[in-house]
C-alpha positions as MATLAB code, in Angstrom:
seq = 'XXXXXXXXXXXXXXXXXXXXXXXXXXXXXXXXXXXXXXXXXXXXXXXXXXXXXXXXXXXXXXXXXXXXXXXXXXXXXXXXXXXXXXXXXXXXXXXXXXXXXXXXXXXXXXXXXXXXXXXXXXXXXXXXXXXXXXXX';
ca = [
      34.807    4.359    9.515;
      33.116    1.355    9.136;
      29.359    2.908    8.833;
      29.451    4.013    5.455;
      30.684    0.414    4.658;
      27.168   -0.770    5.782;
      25.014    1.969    4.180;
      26.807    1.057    1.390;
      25.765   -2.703    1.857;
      22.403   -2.164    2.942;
      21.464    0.083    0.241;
      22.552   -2.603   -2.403;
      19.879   -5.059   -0.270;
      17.342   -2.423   -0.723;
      18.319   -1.899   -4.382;
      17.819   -5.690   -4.793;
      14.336   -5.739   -3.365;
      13.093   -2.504   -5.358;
      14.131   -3.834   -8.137;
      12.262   -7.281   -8.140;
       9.435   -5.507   -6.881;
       9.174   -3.084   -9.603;
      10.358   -5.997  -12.343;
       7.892   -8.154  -11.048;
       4.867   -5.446  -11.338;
       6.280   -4.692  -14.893;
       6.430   -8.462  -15.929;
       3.003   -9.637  -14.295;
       1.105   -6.166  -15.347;
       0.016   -5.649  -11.711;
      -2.032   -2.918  -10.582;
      -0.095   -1.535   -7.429;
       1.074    1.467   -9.436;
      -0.702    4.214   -7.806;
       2.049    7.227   -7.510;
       2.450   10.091   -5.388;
       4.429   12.361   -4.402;
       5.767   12.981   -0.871;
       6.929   16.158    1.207;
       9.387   14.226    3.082;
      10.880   16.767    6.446;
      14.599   16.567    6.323;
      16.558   15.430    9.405;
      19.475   15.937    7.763;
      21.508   18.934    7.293;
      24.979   18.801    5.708;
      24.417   18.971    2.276;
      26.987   16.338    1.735;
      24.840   13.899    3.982;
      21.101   15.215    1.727;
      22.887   14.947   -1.491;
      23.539   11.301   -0.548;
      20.385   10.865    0.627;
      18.458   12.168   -1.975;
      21.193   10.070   -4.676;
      20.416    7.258   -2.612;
      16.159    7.477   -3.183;
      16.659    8.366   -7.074;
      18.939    5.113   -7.834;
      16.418    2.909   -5.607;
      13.904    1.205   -8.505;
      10.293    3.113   -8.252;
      11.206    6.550   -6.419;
      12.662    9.708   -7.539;
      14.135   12.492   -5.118;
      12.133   15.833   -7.327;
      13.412   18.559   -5.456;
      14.139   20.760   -1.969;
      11.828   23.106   -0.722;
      12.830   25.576    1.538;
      10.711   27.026    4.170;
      13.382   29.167    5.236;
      16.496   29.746    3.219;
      18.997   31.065    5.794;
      18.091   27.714    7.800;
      17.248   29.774   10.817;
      14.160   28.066   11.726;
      11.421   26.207    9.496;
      12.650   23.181    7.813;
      13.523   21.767    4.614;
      11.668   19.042    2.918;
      12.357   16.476   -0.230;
       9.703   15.862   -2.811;
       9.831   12.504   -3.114;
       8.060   10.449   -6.311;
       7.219    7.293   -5.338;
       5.434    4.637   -7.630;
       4.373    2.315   -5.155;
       2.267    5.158   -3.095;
      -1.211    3.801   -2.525;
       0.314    4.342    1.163;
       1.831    7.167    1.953;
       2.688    7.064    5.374;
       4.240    4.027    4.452;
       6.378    5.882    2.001;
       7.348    8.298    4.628;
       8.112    6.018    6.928;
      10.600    4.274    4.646;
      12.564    7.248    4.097;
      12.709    7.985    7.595;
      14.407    4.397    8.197;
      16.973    5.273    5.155;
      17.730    8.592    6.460;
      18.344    6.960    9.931;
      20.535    4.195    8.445;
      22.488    6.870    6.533;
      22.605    8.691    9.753;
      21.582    7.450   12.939;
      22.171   10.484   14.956;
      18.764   12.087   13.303;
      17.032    9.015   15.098;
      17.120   11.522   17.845;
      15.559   14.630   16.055;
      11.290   15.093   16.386;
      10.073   14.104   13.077;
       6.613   14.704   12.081;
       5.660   12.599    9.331;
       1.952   12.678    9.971;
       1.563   16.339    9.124;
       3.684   15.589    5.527;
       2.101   16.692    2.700;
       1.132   14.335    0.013;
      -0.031   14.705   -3.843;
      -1.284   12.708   -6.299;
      -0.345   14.222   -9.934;
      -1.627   11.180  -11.683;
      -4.882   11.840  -10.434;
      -4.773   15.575  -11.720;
      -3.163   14.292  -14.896;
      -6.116   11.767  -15.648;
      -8.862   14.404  -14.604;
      -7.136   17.037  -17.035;
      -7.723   13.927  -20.256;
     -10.893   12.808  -19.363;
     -12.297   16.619  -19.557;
     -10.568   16.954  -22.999;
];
């Protein structure tokens, strides 16, 4: 009973730092914005516990939860992930990692499930994006 209480009261901590992190990178005109986009493997498997997860990652300041790929869509084997956009992704592993501390503090009985964050895939559409106008 009391563990959503502290998701609840960590998240608002984590919504405080995102937010003067991406204020202060707006305000000072820094150059950390380098965005990517992250295949983050799900741990999670109620839908009720992903949708909060995912809610969770789009109302934190600088990342967006895209969409769920299936690998297999009777969840027999394979694994879902989220596409995560993050704007703050000169390090993606970092990024990863991140999630994989929210997801546990959502729900620390995935702390137990093999996670393999290493072989995650990453992208980089701004990279694409700026190739694509410079060739125009």
């Amino acid at each position: 009973m009391l563990h959503p209480i502290y998701y609840v009261g960590w998240l608002l901590g984590q919504l405080a730092v995102a937010t003067w992190v991406v204020v202060t990178d707006t305000l000072t005109g820094s150059k950390k914005i380098d965005p990517c986009i992250v295949h983050y493997p799900l741990r999670v498997t109620s839908d009720r516990l992903i949708t909060i997860f995912a809610a969770s990652i789009t109302i934190t300041p600088g990342t967006l939860s895209l969409t769920i790929t299936d690998d297999d869509p009777d969840h027999q084997q394979g694994h879902r992930c989220l596409l995560v956009h993050a704007v703050h992704g000169s390090d993606p592993q970092q990024v990863l990692k991140d999630l994989a501390h929210m997801e546990e503090t959502l729900a620390p009985q995935v702390k137990a499930t093999p996670h393999d964050l290493a072989g995650a895939r990453v992208e980089y559409p701004a990279i694409v994006a700026w190739k694509a106008v410079k060739n125009v």
